Coordinates of C-alpha atoms in Angstrom, one line a residue:
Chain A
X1 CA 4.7 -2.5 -2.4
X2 CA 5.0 0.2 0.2
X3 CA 7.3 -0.1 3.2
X4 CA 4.6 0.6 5.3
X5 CA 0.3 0.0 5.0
X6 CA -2.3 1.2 7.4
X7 CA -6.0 1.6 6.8
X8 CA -7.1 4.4 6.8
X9 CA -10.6 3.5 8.1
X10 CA -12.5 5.6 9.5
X11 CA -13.2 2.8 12.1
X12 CA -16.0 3.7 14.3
X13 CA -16.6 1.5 17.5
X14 CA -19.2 2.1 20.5
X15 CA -17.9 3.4 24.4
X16 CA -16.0 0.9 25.8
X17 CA -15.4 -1.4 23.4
X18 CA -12.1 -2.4 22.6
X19 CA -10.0 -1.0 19.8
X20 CA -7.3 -3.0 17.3
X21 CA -5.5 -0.5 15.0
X22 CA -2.8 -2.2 12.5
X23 CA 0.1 -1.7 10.5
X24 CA 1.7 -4.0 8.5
X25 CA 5.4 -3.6 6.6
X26 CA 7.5 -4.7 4.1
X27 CA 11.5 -4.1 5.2
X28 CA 12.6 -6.3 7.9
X29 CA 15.2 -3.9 8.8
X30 CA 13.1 -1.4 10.8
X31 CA 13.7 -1.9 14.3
X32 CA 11.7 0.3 16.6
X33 CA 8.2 0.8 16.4
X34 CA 5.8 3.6 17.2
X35 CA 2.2 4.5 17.4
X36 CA 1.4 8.3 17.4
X37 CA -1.7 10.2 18.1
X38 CA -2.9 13.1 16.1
X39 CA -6.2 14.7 17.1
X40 CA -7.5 17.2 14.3
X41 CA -5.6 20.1 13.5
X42 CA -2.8 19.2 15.6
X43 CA 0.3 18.3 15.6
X44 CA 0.8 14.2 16.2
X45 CA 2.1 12.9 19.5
X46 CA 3.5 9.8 20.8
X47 CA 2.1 7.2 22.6
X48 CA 4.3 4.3 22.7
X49 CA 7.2 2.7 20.9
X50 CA 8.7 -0.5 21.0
X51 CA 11.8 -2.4 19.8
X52 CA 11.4 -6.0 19.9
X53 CA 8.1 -8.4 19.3
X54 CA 6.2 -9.3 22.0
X55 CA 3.6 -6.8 24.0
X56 CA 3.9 -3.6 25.7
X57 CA 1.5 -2.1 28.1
X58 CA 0.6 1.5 29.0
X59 CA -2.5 2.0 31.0
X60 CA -5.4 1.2 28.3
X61 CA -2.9 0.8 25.7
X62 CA -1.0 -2.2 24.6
X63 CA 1.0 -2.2 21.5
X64 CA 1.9 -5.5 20.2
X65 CA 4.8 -6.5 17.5
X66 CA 5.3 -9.7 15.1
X67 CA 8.3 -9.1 13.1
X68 CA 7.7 -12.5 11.9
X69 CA 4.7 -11.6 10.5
X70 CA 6.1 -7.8 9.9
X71 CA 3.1 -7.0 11.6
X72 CA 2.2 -4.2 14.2
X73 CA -1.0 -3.6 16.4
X74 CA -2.0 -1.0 18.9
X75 CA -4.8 -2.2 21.5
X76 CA -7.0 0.6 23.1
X77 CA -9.3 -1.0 26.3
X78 CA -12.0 1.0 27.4
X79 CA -12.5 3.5 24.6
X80 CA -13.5 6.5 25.3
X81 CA -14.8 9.2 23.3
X82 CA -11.7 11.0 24.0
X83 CA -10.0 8.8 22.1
X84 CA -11.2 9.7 19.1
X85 CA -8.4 10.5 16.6
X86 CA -6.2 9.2 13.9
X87 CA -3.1 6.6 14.8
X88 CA -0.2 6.6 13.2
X89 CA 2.0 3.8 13.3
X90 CA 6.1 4.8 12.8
X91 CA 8.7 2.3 11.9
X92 CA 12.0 3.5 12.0
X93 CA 15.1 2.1 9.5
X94 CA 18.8 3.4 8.3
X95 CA 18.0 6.7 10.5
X96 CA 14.8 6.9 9.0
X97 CA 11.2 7.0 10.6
X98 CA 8.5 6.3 8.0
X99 CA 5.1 6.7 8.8
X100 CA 1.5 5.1 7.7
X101 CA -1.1 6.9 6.4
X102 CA -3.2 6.6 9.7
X103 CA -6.5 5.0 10.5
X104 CA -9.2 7.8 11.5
X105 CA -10.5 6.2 15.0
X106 CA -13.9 7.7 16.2
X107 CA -15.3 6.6 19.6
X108 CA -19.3 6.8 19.8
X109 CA -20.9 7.7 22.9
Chain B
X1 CA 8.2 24.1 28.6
X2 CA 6.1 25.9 25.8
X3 CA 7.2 22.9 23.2
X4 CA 7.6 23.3 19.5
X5 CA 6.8 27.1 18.2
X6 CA 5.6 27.3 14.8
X7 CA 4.4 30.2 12.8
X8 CA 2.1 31.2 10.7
X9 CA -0.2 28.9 11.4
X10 CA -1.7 29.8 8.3
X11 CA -0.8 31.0 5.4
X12 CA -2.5 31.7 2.2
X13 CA -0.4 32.8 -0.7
X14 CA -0.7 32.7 -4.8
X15 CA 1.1 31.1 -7.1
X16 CA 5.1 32.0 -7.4
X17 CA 5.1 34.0 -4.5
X18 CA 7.9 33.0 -1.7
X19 CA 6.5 31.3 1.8
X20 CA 8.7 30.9 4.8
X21 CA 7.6 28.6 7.4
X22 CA 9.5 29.5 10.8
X23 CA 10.2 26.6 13.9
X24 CA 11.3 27.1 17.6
X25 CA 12.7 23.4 18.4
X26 CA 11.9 22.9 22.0
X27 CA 15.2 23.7 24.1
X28 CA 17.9 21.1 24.7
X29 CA 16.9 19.5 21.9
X30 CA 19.6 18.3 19.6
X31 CA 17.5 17.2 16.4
X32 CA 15.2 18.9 14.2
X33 CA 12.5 17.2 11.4
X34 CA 10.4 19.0 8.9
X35 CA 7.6 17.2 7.7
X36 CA 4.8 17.4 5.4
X37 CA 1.2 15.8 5.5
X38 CA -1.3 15.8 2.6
X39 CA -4.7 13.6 2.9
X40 CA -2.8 11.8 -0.5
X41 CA 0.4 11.0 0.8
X42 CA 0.3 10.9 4.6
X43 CA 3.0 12.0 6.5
X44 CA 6.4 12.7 4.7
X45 CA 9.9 13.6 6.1
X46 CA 11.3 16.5 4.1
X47 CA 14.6 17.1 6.2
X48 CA 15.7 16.9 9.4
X49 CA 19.1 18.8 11.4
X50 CA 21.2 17.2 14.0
X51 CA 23.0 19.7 15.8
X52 CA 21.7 22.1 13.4
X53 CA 23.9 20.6 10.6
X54 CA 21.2 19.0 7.6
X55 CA 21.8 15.5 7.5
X56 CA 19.2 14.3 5.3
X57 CA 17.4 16.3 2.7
X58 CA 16.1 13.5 0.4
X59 CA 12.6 13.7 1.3
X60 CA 12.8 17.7 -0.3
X61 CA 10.8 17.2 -3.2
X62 CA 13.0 20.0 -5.7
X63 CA 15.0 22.5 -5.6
X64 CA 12.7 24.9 -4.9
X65 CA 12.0 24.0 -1.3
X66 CA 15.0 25.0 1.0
X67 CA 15.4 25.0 4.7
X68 CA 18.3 26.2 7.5
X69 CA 19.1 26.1 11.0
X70 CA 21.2 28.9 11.8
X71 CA 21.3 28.4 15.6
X72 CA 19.8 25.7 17.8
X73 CA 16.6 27.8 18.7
X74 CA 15.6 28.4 15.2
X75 CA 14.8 27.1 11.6
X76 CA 13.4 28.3 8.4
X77 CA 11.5 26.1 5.5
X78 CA 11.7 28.2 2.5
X79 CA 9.5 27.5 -0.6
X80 CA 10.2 29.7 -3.4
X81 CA 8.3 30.1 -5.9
X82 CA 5.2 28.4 -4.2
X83 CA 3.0 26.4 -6.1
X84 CA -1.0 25.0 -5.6
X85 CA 0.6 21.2 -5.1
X86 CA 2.4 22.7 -2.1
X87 CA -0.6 22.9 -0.4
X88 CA -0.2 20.9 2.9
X89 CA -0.1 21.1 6.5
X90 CA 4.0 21.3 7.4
X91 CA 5.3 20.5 10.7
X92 CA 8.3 21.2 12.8
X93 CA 9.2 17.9 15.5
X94 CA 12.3 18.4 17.4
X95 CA 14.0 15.2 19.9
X96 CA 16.7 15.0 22.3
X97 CA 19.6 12.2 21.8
X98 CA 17.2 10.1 19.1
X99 CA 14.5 9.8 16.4
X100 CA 12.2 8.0 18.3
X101 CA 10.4 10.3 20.5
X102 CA 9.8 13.4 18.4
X103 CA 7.8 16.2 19.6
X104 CA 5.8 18.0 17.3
X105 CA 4.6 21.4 16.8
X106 CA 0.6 22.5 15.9
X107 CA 2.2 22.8 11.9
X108 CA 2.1 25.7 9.5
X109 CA -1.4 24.9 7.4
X110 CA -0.3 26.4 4.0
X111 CA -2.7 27.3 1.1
X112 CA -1.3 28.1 -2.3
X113 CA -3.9 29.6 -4.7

């Protein structure tokens, strides 16, 4: 099983609507979570991290955790077709960040 | 702040020839990662530098890849000789006081033929 699983889509949702990107893990010892952005050809950047379960809001972004559940979300309200981009979600372990594969988000107009 | 300098941004090379990839950390920062993304394998951590000391080279994949930090302003990811699996986009993150917030650079698309 790998330590971390993200579909890698493409999910394609109209203006507006809102977005649920996911991750789910199998090590219990991560303990901070990210979502990074990567538009194409460049680099990724991040747009939130976490540390402990419960929500965290950013303007139209909420990232949610469930280390119950091992599972991670990232909320986008309001897409817009700026958003369109892949998400990587980043768990970090032992001094390690591993990263998903990314979901491929495209926003229609 | 100009953020993290990489160059080439491309760079198309044969078969057992030598490619350097070069990486300006953005300054103050105190931790450097090289990564490697491929559409198979997503996003990999190859090494990272604290204080431009290595600290963990397991994700290298063999002994033909090599990198250094000689000062904190600078580092080199050597691959030598290259092959076509090396084909990937590489990049260069750099963070202050953590591995959480990494910065990354616009990565170093490399073509082996």
């Amino acid at each position: 099983q790998k330590e971390v699983e993200q579909d890698p889509g493409p999910l394609s949702v109209p203006e507006g609507a809102i977005v649920s990107l996911n991750c789910t893990y199998s090590n219990s010892a991560f303990q901070y979570f990210m979502w990074y952005r990567q538009y194409s050809r460049k680099g990724p950047e991040l747009l939130m991290y976490t540390y402990s379960s419960g929500n965290k809001e950013d303007g139209r972004f909420t990232a949610q955790v469930d280390k119950s559940s091992k599972y991670i979300s990232l909320f986008i309200r309001d897409s817009q077709p700026s958003d369109s981009a892949t998400y990587l979600c980043a768990l970090n372990r032992d001094d390690k960040i591993i990263f998903g594969k990314g979901t491929r988000l495209h926003i229609l107009p | 702040d100009a953020g993290v300098i990489q160059s080439p941004r491309h760079e198309v090379t044969e078969m057992g020839q030598e490619v350097t990839l070069r990486c300006k950390p953005i300054s103050g920062h105190d931790y450097l990662f090289w990564y490697r993304q491929t559409m198979m394998r997503g996003l990999e951590l190859l090494i990272y530098f604290n204080n431009n000391v290595p600290i963990d080279d397991s994700g290298m994949p063999e002994d033909r890849f090599s990198a250094k930090m000689p000062n904190a302003s600078f580092s080199t990811l050597k691959i030598q000789p290259s092959e076509p699996r090396d084909s990937a986009v590489y990049f260069c993150a750099s963070s202050y006081a953590g591995k959480e917030t990494q910065y990354f650079g616009p990565g170093t698309r490399l073509l082996v033929l």
